[in-house]
Amino acid sequence: MLGRSTFPRRGENITGEGRFFTVKTNHTKRAKMSVDPMSYEAQFFGFTPQTCMLRVYIAFQDYLFEVMQAVEQVILKKLADSPHCEISPVQIRTCTEKFLGFMKGRFDNLFGKMEQLFLQLILRIPPNILLPEDKPQETHPCTEEEFQLLQKEIEQLQEKYKTELCAKQALLAELEEQKTVQAKLKQALALFDELENTGRDHGTSDFRESLVFLVQNSRKLQTIRDTVEREGKRMKIS
């Protein structure tokens, strides 16, 4: 007896010889169901009507194979209960394949008519109907030339926006640099204030005088340092 494993799985093309069904599934024919891409319908449904019909076709085909499998299993079981029957399982399989081919041919014919009905009357948006997102086209219609001008203007605005964005980034970078310079200036002013306060503590009220005093002291310290270095070198040599 022929088991369940001799039947195709759902969604497979049925080809081959021997214990397998020899009915061929013509998906190319189904692919030619409609030349119109129906993109506006796909915008509304989220899928193309042709894809929907193809899935329906495959589902019907799968269930047809399952029914034929169940019928053959019943016939084979009846055959097993009749030991004197001269009909072999191979003959039953041959008849099942012929009947399946006949049913599939009729199904393809009926499905073709159903497909035309669905694609023309059910899954098609009439030409005078607009989707909600396209409603502004009714209140603001435009010709092809006007549409091209709008497209060109949009591109120009996009380029200007990119330019303005780059200028903004450059200004922000310059602002950050100015903030850094301002912080350094504040530090310098704080240093000068501290020097002025120090000068006042030492009796020098004028900042310029205190600055001159600091320069003179720094020069004296530098002279003393140079003298100490020379004396140190002379002592090492001696």
XYZ file of C-alpha atoms in Angstrom:
238
model
C 0.000 0.000 0.000
C 1.086 3.547 -0.665
C 1.686 5.680 2.423
C 1.234 9.411 3.114
C 4.857 10.129 2.316
C 4.153 9.427 -1.344
C 2.074 12.611 -1.585
C 3.475 16.096 -2.082
C 3.748 18.594 0.699
C 1.718 21.793 0.580
C 3.040 24.382 -1.860
C 5.258 21.938 -3.849
C 5.256 21.524 -7.609
C 3.883 18.068 -8.359
C 6.265 16.378 -10.779
C 7.976 13.025 -11.086
C 7.063 9.466 -11.896
C 6.285 6.194 -10.122
C 4.587 6.662 -6.763
C 4.314 10.470 -6.975
C 1.626 12.563 -8.655
C 2.673 13.566 -12.175
C 0.420 16.620 -12.424
C 2.498 19.740 -13.158
C 1.677 23.081 -11.560
C 1.982 25.877 -14.094
C 3.001 28.891 -12.016
C 4.000 30.732 -15.196
C 0.377 30.842 -16.208
C -0.536 32.277 -12.834
C 2.246 34.866 -13.182
C 0.543 36.143 -16.341
C -2.748 36.753 -14.541
C -2.450 40.535 -14.968
C -0.038 42.754 -16.867
C -1.181 45.838 -14.938
C 1.046 46.200 -11.827
C -1.918 47.779 -9.946
C 0.455 49.855 -7.856
C -2.323 52.176 -6.636
C -4.216 49.191 -5.245
C -0.999 47.970 -3.615
C -0.676 51.404 -1.978
C -4.116 50.895 -0.389
C -4.040 47.193 0.491
C -0.369 46.885 1.393
C 0.026 44.057 -1.149
C -0.579 43.633 -4.856
C -3.899 42.040 -5.886
C -1.943 39.628 -8.097
C -0.048 38.378 -5.042
C -3.351 37.864 -3.213
C -4.818 35.866 -6.087
C -1.650 33.790 -6.403
C -1.829 32.875 -2.718
C -5.505 31.942 -3.105
C -4.633 29.797 -6.104
C -1.871 27.973 -4.210
C -4.162 27.440 -1.198
C -6.923 25.937 -3.386
C -4.357 23.745 -5.112
C -2.966 22.481 -1.798
C -6.410 21.602 -0.492
C -7.210 19.808 -3.762
C -4.105 17.627 -3.312
C -5.069 16.913 0.301
C -8.562 15.866 -0.724
C -7.186 13.586 -3.426
C -4.805 12.086 -0.890
C -7.671 11.364 1.514
C -9.745 9.822 -1.282
C -6.885 7.565 -2.353
C -6.263 6.464 1.230
C -9.926 5.439 1.563
C -9.795 3.523 -1.719
C -6.588 1.755 -0.700
C -8.122 0.813 2.637
C -11.166 -0.656 0.890
C -8.811 -2.507 -1.444
C -6.953 -4.017 1.513
C -10.266 -5.290 2.922
C -11.002 -7.076 -0.381
C -8.212 -9.625 -0.925
C -9.813 -11.038 -4.084
C -9.911 -7.639 -5.833
C -7.786 -7.568 -8.987
C -7.143 -3.800 -8.852
C -3.567 -3.010 -7.792
C -2.413 0.068 -5.831
C -0.454 1.191 -8.908
C -3.665 1.232 -10.958
C -5.374 3.215 -8.235
C -2.528 5.715 -8.240
C -2.750 6.045 -12.038
C -6.486 6.693 -11.867
C -5.988 9.144 -9.010
C -3.456 11.090 -11.042
C -5.760 11.203 -14.055
C -8.658 12.389 -11.936
C -6.429 14.951 -10.225
C -5.309 16.253 -13.618
C -8.931 16.510 -14.739
C -9.944 18.350 -11.529
C -6.970 20.661 -11.754
C -7.768 21.547 -15.364
C -11.351 22.413 -14.425
C -10.113 24.312 -11.398
C -7.674 26.364 -13.490
C -10.473 27.242 -15.907
C -12.830 28.335 -13.136
C -10.097 30.131 -11.252
C -9.162 32.112 -14.360
C -12.719 33.470 -14.526
C -12.769 34.165 -10.786
C -9.410 35.875 -11.083
C -10.653 38.266 -13.774
C -13.726 39.040 -11.689
C -11.680 39.824 -8.581
C -9.014 41.869 -10.374
C -11.503 43.897 -12.416
C -14.399 44.412 -10.005
C -13.341 43.656 -6.426
C -9.636 44.345 -5.891
C -9.452 47.311 -8.263
C -9.814 50.953 -7.194
C -12.000 52.885 -9.670
C -10.146 55.594 -11.629
C -12.333 58.344 -10.147
C -11.479 57.414 -6.535
C -8.558 58.922 -4.635
C -7.004 57.586 -1.458
C -7.141 59.869 1.621
C -3.457 60.769 1.305
C -4.077 61.871 -2.303
C -7.171 64.003 -1.599
C -5.216 67.292 -1.961
C -4.977 66.504 -5.676
C -8.679 67.334 -5.971
C -8.374 70.787 -4.412
C -4.930 71.554 -5.881
C -4.755 69.916 -9.305
C -1.689 70.531 -11.451
C -0.476 69.643 -14.900
C 2.578 67.573 -15.703
C 4.628 70.714 -16.376
C 3.557 72.275 -13.074
C 4.425 69.047 -11.280
C 7.896 69.044 -12.837
C 8.385 72.668 -11.756
C 7.340 71.770 -8.220
C 9.764 68.871 -8.215
C 12.562 71.172 -9.397
C 11.679 73.758 -6.742
C 11.705 71.073 -4.055
C 15.168 69.961 -5.166
C 16.419 73.555 -5.045
C 14.975 74.031 -1.561
C 16.616 70.816 -0.432
C 19.978 72.052 -1.716
C 19.482 75.385 0.073
C 18.565 73.557 3.250
C 21.750 71.494 3.053
C 23.790 74.686 2.503
C 22.123 76.420 5.455
C 22.703 73.366 7.587
C 26.428 73.361 6.755
C 26.617 77.105 7.524
C 24.878 76.472 10.841
C 27.397 73.791 11.744
C 30.263 76.153 10.869
C 28.763 78.939 13.007
C 28.289 76.571 15.921
C 31.939 75.495 15.648
C 33.041 79.158 15.553
C 30.849 79.889 18.585
C 32.555 77.102 20.501
C 35.959 78.593 19.607
C 34.789 82.019 20.782
C 33.652 80.516 24.065
C 37.123 79.011 24.526
C 38.807 82.347 23.747
C 36.420 84.158 26.110
C 37.295 81.741 28.906
C 41.010 82.376 28.341
C 40.450 86.135 28.348
C 38.607 85.860 31.645
C 41.553 83.942 33.073
C 43.956 86.681 31.843
C 41.796 89.421 33.346
C 41.629 87.535 36.622
C 45.431 87.246 36.586
C 45.797 90.993 35.983
C 43.373 91.732 38.801
C 45.358 89.491 41.084
C 48.588 91.233 40.098
C 47.017 94.633 40.710
C 45.811 93.560 44.115
C 49.265 92.242 44.924
C 50.788 95.553 43.880
C 48.396 97.439 46.091
C 49.279 95.201 49.020
C 52.928 96.154 48.485
C 52.182 99.869 48.230
C 51.999 100.176 44.459
C 48.690 101.622 43.398
C 49.423 101.935 39.682
C 49.216 98.701 37.739
C 51.823 99.859 35.239
C 54.267 100.626 38.017
C 53.642 97.236 39.561
C 54.165 95.590 36.209
C 57.476 97.432 35.770
C 58.418 96.451 39.303
C 57.671 92.788 38.532
C 59.693 92.929 35.325
C 62.663 94.458 37.170
C 62.474 91.827 39.897
C 62.243 89.046 37.344
C 65.337 90.389 35.588
C 67.194 90.594 38.918
C 66.213 87.004 39.676
C 67.360 85.910 36.222
C 70.719 87.700 36.776
C 71.141 86.024 40.156
C 70.330 82.635 38.602
C 72.905 83.141 35.848
C 75.536 84.159 38.437
C 74.839 81.095 40.575
C 75.093 78.824 37.523
C 78.450 80.357 36.525
C 79.839 80.022 40.040
C 78.682 76.420 40.194
C 80.412 75.580 36.901
C 83.632 77.375 38.013
C 83.702 75.421 41.266
C 83.271 72.126 39.414
C 86.155 72.943 37.092
C 88.475 73.910 39.952
